Every structure is written in structure tokens, then in C-alpha cells.
GROMACS .gro file of C-alpha atoms in nm:
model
  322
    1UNK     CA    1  -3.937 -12.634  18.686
    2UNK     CA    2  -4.294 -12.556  18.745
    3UNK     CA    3  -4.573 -12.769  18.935
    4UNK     CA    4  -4.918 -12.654  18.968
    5UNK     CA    5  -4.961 -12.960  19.207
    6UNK     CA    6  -4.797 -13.156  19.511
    7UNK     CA    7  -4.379 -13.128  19.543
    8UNK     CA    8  -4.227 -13.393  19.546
    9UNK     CA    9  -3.891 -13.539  19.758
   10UNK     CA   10  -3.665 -13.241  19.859
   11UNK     CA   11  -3.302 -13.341  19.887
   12UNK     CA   12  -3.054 -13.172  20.087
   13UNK     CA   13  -2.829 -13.035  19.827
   14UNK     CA   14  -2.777 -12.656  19.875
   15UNK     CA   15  -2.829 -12.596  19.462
   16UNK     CA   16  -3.147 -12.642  19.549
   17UNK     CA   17  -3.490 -12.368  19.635
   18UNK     CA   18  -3.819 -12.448  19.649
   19UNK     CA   19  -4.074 -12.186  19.595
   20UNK     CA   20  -4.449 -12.185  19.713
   21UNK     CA   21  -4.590 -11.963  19.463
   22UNK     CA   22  -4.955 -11.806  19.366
   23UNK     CA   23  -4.863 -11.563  19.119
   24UNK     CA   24  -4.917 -11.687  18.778
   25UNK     CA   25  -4.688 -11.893  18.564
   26UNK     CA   26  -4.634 -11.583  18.313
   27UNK     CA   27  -4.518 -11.388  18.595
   28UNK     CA   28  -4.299 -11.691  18.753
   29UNK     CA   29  -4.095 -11.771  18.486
   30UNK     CA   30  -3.908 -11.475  18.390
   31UNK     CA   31  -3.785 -11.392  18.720
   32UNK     CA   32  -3.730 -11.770  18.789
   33UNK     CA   33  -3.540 -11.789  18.493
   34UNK     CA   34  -3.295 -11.511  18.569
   35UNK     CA   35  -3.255 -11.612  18.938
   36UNK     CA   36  -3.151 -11.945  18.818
   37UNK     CA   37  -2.905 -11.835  18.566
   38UNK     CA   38  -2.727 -11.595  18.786
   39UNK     CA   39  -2.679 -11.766  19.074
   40UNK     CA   40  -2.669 -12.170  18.950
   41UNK     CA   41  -2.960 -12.268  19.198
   42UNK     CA   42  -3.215 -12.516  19.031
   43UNK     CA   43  -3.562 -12.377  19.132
   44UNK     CA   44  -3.868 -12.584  19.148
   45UNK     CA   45  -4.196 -12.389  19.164
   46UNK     CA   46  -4.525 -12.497  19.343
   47UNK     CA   47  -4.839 -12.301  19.219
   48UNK     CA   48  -5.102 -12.287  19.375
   49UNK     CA   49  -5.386 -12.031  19.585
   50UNK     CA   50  -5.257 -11.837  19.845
   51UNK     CA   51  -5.465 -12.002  20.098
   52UNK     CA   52  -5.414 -12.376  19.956
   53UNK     CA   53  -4.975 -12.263  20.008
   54UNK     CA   54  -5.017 -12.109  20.334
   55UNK     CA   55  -5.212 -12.383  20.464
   56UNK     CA   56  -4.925 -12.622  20.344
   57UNK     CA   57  -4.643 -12.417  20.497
   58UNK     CA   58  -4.849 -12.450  20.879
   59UNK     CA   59  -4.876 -12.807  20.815
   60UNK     CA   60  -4.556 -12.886  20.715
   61UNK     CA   61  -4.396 -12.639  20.997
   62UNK     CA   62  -4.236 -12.962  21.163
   63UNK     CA   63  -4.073 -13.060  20.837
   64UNK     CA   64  -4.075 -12.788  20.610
   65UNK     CA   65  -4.104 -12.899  20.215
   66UNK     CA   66  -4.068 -12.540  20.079
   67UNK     CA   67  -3.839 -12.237  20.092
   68UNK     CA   68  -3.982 -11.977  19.990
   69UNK     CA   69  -4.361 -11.823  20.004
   70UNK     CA   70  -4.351 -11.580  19.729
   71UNK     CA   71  -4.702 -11.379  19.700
   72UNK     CA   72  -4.994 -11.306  19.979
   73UNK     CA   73  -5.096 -10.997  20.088
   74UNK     CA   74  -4.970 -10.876  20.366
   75UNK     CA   75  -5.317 -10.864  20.529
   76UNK     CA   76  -5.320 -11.231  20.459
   77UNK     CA   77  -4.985 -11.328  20.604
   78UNK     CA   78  -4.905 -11.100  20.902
   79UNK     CA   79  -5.124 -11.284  21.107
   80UNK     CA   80  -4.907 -11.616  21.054
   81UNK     CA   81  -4.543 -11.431  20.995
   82UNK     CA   82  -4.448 -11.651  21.291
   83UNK     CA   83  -4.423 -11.945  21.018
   84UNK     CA   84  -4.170 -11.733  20.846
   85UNK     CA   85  -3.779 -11.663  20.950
   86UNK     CA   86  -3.656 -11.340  21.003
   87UNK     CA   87  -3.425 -11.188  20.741
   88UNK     CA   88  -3.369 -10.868  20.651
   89UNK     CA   89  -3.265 -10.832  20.244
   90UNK     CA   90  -2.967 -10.668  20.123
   91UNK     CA   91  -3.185 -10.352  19.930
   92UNK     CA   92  -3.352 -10.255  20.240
   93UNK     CA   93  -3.191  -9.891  20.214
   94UNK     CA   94  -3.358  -9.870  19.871
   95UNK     CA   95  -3.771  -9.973  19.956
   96UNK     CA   96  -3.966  -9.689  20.015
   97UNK     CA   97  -3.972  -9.614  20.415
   98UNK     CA   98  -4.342  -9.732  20.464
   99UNK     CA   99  -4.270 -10.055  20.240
  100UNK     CA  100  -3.956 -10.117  20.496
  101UNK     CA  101  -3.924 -10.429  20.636
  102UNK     CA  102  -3.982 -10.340  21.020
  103UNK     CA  103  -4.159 -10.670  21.133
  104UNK     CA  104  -3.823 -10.938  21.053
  105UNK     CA  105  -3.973 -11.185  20.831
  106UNK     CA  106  -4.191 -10.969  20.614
  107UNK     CA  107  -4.047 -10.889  20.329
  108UNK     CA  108  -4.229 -10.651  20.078
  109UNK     CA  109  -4.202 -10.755  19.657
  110UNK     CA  110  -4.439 -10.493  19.476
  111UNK     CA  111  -4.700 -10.220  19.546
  112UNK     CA  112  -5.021 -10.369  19.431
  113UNK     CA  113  -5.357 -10.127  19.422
  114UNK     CA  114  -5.696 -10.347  19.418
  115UNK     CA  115  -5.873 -10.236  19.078
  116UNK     CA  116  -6.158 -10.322  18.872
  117UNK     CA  117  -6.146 -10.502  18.542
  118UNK     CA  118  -6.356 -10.471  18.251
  119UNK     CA  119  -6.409 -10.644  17.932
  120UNK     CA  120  -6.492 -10.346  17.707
  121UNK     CA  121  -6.631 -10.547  17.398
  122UNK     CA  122  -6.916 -10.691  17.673
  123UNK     CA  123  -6.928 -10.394  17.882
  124UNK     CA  124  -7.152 -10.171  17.607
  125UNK     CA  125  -7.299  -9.798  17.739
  126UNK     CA  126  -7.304  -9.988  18.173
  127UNK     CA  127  -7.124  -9.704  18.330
  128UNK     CA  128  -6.874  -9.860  18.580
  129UNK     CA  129  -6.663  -9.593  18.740
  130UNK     CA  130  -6.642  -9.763  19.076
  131UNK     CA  131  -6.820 -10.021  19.358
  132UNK     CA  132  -7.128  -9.863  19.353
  133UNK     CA  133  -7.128  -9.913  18.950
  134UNK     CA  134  -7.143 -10.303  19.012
  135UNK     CA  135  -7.478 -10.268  19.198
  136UNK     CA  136  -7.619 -10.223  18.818
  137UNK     CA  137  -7.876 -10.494  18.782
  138UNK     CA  138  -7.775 -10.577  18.439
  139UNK     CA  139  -7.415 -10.673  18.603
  140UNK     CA  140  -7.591 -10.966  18.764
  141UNK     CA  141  -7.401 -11.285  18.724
  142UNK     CA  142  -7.160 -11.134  18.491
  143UNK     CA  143  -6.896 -10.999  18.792
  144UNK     CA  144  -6.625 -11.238  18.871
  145UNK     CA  145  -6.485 -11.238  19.194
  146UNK     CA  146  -6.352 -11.536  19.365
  147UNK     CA  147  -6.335 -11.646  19.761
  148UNK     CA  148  -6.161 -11.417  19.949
  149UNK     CA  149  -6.060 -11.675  20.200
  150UNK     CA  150  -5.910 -11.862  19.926
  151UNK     CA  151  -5.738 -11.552  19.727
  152UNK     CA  152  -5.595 -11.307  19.923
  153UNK     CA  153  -5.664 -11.039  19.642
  154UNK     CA  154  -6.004 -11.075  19.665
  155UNK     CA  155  -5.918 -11.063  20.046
  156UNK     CA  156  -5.789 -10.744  19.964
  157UNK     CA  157  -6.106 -10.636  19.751
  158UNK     CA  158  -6.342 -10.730  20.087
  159UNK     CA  159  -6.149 -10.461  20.251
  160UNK     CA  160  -6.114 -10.217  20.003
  161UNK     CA  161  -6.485 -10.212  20.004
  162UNK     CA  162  -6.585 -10.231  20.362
  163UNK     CA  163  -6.385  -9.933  20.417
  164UNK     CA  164  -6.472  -9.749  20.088
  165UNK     CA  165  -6.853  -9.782  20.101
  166UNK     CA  166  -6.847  -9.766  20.485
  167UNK     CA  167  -6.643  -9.422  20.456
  168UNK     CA  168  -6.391  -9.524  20.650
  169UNK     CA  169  -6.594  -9.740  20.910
  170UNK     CA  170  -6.550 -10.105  20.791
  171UNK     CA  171  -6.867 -10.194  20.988
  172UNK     CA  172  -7.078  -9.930  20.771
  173UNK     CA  173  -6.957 -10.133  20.444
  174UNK     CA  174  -7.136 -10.487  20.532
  175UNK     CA  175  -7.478 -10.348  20.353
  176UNK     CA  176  -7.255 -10.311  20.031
  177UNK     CA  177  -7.134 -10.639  20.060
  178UNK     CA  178  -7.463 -10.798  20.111
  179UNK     CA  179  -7.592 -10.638  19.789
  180UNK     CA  180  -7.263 -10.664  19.617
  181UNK     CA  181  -7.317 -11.116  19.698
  182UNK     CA  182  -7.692 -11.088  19.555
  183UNK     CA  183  -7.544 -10.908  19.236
  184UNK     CA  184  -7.311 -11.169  19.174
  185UNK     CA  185  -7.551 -11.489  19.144
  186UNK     CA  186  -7.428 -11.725  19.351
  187UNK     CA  187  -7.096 -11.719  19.144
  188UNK     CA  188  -6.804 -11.724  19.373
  189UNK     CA  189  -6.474 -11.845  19.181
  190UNK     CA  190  -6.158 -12.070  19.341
  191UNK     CA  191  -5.923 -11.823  19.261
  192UNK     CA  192  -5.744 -11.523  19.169
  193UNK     CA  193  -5.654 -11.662  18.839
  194UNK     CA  194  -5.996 -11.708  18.711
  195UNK     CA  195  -6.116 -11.310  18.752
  196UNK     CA  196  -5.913 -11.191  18.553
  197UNK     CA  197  -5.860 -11.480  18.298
  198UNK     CA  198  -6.267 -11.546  18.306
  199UNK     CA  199  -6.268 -11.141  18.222
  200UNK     CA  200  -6.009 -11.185  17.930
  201UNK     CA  201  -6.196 -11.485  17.775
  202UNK     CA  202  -6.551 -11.301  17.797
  203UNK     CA  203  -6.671 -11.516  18.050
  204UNK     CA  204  -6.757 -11.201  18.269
  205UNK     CA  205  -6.807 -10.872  18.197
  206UNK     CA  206  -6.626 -10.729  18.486
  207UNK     CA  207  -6.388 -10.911  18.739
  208UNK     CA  208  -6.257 -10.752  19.103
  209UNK     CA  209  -5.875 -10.789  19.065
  210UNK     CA  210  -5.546 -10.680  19.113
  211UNK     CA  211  -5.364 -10.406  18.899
  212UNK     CA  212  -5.086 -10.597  18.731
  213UNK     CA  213  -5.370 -10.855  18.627
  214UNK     CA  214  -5.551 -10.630  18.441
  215UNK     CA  215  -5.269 -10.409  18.353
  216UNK     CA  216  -5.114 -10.745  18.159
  217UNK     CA  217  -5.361 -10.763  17.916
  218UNK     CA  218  -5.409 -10.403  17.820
  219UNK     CA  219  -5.042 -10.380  17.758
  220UNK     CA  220  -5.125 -10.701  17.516
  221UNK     CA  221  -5.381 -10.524  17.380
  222UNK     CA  222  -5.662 -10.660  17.466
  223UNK     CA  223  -5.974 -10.520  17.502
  224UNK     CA  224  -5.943 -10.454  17.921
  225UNK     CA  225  -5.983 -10.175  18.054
  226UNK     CA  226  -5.855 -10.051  18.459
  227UNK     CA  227  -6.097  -9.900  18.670
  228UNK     CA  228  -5.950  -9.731  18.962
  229UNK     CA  229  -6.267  -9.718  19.226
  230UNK     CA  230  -6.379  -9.349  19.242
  231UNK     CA  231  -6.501  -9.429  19.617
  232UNK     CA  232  -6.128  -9.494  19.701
  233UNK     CA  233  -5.833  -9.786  19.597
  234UNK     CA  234  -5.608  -9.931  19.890
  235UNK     CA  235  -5.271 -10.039  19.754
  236UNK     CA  236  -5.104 -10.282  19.960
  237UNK     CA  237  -4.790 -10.490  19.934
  238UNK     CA  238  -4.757 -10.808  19.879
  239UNK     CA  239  -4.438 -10.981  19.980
  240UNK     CA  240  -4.148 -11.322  19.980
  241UNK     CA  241  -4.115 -11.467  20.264
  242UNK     CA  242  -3.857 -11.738  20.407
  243UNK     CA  243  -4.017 -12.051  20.553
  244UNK     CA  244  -3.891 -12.095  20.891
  245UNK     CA  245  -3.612 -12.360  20.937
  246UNK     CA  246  -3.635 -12.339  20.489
  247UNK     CA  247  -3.339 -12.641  20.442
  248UNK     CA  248  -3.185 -12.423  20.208
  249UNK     CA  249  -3.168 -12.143  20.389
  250UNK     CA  250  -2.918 -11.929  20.196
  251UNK     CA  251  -3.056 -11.988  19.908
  252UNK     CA  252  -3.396 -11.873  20.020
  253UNK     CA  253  -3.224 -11.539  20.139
  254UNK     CA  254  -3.011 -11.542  19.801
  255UNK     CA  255  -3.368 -11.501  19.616
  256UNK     CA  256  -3.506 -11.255  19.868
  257UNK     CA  257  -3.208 -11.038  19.795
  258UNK     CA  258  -3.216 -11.124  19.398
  259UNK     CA  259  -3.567 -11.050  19.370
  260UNK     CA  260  -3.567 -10.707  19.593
  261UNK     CA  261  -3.269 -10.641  19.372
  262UNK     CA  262  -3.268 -10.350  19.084
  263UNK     CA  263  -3.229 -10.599  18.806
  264UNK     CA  264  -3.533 -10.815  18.930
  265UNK     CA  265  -3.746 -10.505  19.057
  266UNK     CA  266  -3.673 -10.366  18.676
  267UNK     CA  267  -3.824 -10.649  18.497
  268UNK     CA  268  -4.076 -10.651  18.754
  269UNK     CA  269  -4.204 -10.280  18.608
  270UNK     CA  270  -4.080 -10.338  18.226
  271UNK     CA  271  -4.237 -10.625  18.134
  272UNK     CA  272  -4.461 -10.789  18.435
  273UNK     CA  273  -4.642 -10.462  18.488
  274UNK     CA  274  -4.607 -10.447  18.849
  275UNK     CA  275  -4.549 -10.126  19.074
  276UNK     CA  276  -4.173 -10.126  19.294
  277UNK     CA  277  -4.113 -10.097  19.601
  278UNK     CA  278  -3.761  -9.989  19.498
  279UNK     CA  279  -3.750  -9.554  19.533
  280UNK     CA  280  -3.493  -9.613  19.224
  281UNK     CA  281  -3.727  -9.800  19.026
  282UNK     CA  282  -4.030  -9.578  18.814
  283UNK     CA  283  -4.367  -9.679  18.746
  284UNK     CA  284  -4.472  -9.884  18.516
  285UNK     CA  285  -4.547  -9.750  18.167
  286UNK     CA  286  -4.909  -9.722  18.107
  287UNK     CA  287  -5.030  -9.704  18.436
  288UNK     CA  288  -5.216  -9.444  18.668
  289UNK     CA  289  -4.999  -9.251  18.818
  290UNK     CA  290  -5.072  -9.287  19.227
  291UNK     CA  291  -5.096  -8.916  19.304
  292UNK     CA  292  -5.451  -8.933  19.061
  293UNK     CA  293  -5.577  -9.253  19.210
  294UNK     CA  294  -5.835  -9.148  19.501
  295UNK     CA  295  -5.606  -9.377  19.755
  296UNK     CA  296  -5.725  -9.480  20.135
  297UNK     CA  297  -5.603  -9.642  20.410
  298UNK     CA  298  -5.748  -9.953  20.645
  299UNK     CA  299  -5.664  -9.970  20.993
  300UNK     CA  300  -5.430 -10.273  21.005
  301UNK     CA  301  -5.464 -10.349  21.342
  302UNK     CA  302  -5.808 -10.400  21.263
  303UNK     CA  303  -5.781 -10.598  20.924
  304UNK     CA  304  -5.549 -10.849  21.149
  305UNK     CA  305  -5.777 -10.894  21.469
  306UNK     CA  306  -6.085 -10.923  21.226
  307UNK     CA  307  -5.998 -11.157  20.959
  308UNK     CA  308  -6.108 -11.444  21.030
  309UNK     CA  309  -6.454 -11.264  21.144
  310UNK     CA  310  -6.496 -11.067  20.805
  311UNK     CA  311  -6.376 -11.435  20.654
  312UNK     CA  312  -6.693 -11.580  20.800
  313UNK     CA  313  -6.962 -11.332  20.764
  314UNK     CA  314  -6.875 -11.233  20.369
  315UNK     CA  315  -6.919 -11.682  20.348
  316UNK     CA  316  -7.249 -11.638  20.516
  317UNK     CA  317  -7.319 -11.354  20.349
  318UNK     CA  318  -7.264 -11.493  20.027
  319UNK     CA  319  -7.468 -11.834  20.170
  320UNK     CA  320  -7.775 -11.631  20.246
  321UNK     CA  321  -7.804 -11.471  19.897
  322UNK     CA  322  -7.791 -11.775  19.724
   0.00000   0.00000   0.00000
């Protein structure tokens, strides 16, 4: 069962899991759907942002309502993995060495490179082959791209582009930003959702997303097309994590090992579009190949002590150009 709002009573029965979830629906269900019928465990599903779930899992810490946190970057969730249990999943051996679980609770689900979405029925002769592109003046007001301290893919996005337009220095990339916040006309969305659906409907001509959201409707048919930033793409993981003291605790590590599972990481690439962190699982069909993406790396350390400081300045940023 899926809820896009509050959860309601948890009992104690162990055929039970409860998921905090900000992927979308589409993407829920299938996977849901298998976990449930092989293993007999009734799932219930809360959807909501990333931030709105992780907030809920620190304020429910003394009593936790959920199981599971499935989604969030690890950028966003690192710096709270001590809400999470450790547990380390049954296809470790399989994951890719650096997508290894090495911290205990972290957990990683899919490879996930930040792109850029365009409508191509709006987009006309506007060349956009990267960040700089969306500087274009007749861009303005038509790029969605929603709070990145409410969607940790736009999270993602603010630090793809501090270090790709600040060469590597994340400081260098602020003057981007700034002109990046004037370009979009003081529209900031609530979520990741509505980039790449508001891109989809026509609502915006380009949207700063993640791959498998853009990647969904191409495969559809529709007329998206990916843009893989020519100044540089960071793919990161994002991950499923066990709430600590989760009251059904083996069936939260039951779906960690499900979902990290060949079966699960299949489907994942088949028919959700999604990159594996499985070595024994290919690439999606359709998609850029890695090896031609221009790919860079942030500085985690950094990304973790600064969050909440690049949190603030891109709000008052975005504040000031209004």
C-alpha cells in the first residue's frame, strides 16, 4: 500500500515493513510488488521529499514509525547515518568496490549521474550542451529546479555545479550559482518530482534532474532529451537504509538484501532505467555509456562539513535575486 501522506498505527507483527520513500510511485511499485510476493511481508509505503522523510526519521528516533529510508543521496544522509543501524547486505561481494558499504549503515541502491533535461518540442534552435547553456537569457523562467534543501537531487545538482564551473574549487562556482538563481525567476519548486514532471508536461523547457528521471520518459518516447553537462557530471549513489531500532528489524534487512539482490538490481536496469551497483548487472539500454560522460569528483569531506553552509547561501542567494 502506498501513502503520499502521514502513516498511520504500526503494529508489532513481524509481516510487517514500513518504508519511508521519495522515489516516485512508478518506481515504488514494481519492486514493492515483488518484495512482497516473495517473501509474504505486507509493505506500506510513505512518499514523500527526502528532506520532509529524513526530518521524520530524527523526530521519531525515540519511537521509530518507519523501517526503512529508501532514497537520499548519500551527500544528504551521511551526515545523519547515526539515525540508521548498521547492517551489512548479503550481495556485498557483488557492488562495485567504491559503491561498498564501508561506513555500516550505508547501504548503496543505484549509481545515479546528475543530468540535464530538456523538452525538445519547447527547446527550438537554444543550444544547451551544459551549465553554462542555461545562462541563455531566453531560458529565463523556463528552468525548473527545485530546493535543494528539500530534494537531495537538486542537492546533488548545487554540487555538481559549484565544482564544475568552479573547476574543481567549489568556492570558484558561487558566481555561477548567483547567475544561474537570476536565470531562473524566482521559480524554485518543492520537489524532485516536479522537474522532471513540470519538463514532461511543457511547463519548463529544461529541468536540472536526475538520470533515471529523464531517462523514463525517453524510453516512453517522449519528446526528452539527456544532457550530460560538457563542464563535467558527478554520479553519486543513492542508497536504503535501516532506521535504527526499525521494530521489524529483519524484515528491514530482508528488503536491503532483496533489493541489492540480482533479481531486484535487474528490474532496476530493465525497466526503471536506473544504473547498478551490482558488477554482474549491465547498463541500462539506451543510456550513455560512463566511459563518454566527462565524469568528476567532489571532495566528500567537504560536501559533509559544508552542507548546511552551501544550504544557506544558495537560499540567500536565491532570496537576493528575487
Amino acid at each position: 500500500m502506498v501513502s503520499a501522506v502521514g502513516c498511520g498505527d504500526k503494529t508489532e507483527e513481524s509481516n510487517n515493513l514500513v518504508i519511508y520513500c521519495p522515489h516516485p510511485l512508478e518506481f515504488i511499485n514494481p519492486l514493492v510488488s515483488e518484495f512482497e510476493a516473495q517473501t509474504g511481508i505486507s509493505v506500506e509505503v510513505v512518499a514523500a521529499g527526502t528532506g520532509e522523510l529524513l526530518k521524520r526519521v530524527e523526530s521519531e528516533k525515540d519511537n521509530p514509525l518507519g523501517d526503512i529510508f529508501w532514497g537520499g543521496s548519500l551527500s544528504t544522509i551521511k551526515p545523519q547515518q547515526d539515525l540508521f543501524e548498521n547492517y551489512q547486505s548479503a550481495n556485498e561481494e557483488y557492488v562495485y568496490d567504491d559503491m561498498k558499504n564501508v561506513e555500516g549503515p550505508l547501504t548503496r541502491f543505484t549509481n545515479i549521474p546528475s543530468v540535464i533535461m530538456v523538452n525538445t518540442d519547447l527547446i527550438g534552435d537554444i543550444k544547451v550542451e551544459g551549465y553554462e547553456d542555461l545562462l541563455n537569457p531566453e531560458l529565463k523562467g523556463k528552468i525548473a529546479f527545485s530546493d535543494p534543501a528539500k530534494s537531495s537531487s537538486s542537492y546533488e545538482h548545487l554540487i555538481n555545479m559549484l565544482y564544475a564551473m568552479g573547476n574543481g574549487d567549489p568556492e570558484k562556482g558561487w558566481d555561477y550559482v548567483e547567475k544561474l538563481c537570476s536565470n531562473l525567476d524566482s521559480k524554485l519548486l518543492s520537489g524532485s518530482s516536479a522537474v522532471y514532471k513540470g519538463v514532461a508536461d511543457g511547463e519548463y523547457t529544461v529541468g536540472l534532474t536526475f538520470e533515471e528521471a529523464a531517462a523514463k520518459y525517453v524510453s516512453d518516447g517522449a519528446p526528452i532529451k539527456i544532457v550530460y553537462m560538457k563542464e563535467g557530471v558527478i554520479a553519486k549513489p543513492d542508497g536504503v537504509y535501516i532506521i535504527k531500532n526499525a521494530k521489524n528489524m529483519e524484515n528491514a534487512k530482508k528488503f536491503i538484501d532483496f533489493i541489492t539482490g540480482k533479481d531486484a538490481q535487474t528490474i532496476i536496469i530493465e525497466k526503471l532505467n536506473r544504473r547498478s551497483v551490482r558488477k554482474d548487472v549491465p547498463a541500462p539500454k539506451g543510456l550513455e555509456k560512463l566511459e563518454n560522460i566527462n565524469l568528476i569528483y567532489d571532495d566528500e569531506e567537504v560536501v559533509i562539513a559544508k552542507k548546511q553552509e552551501w544550504l544557506d547561501r544558495f537560499k540567500e542567494i536565491f532570496t537576493n535575486a528575487q
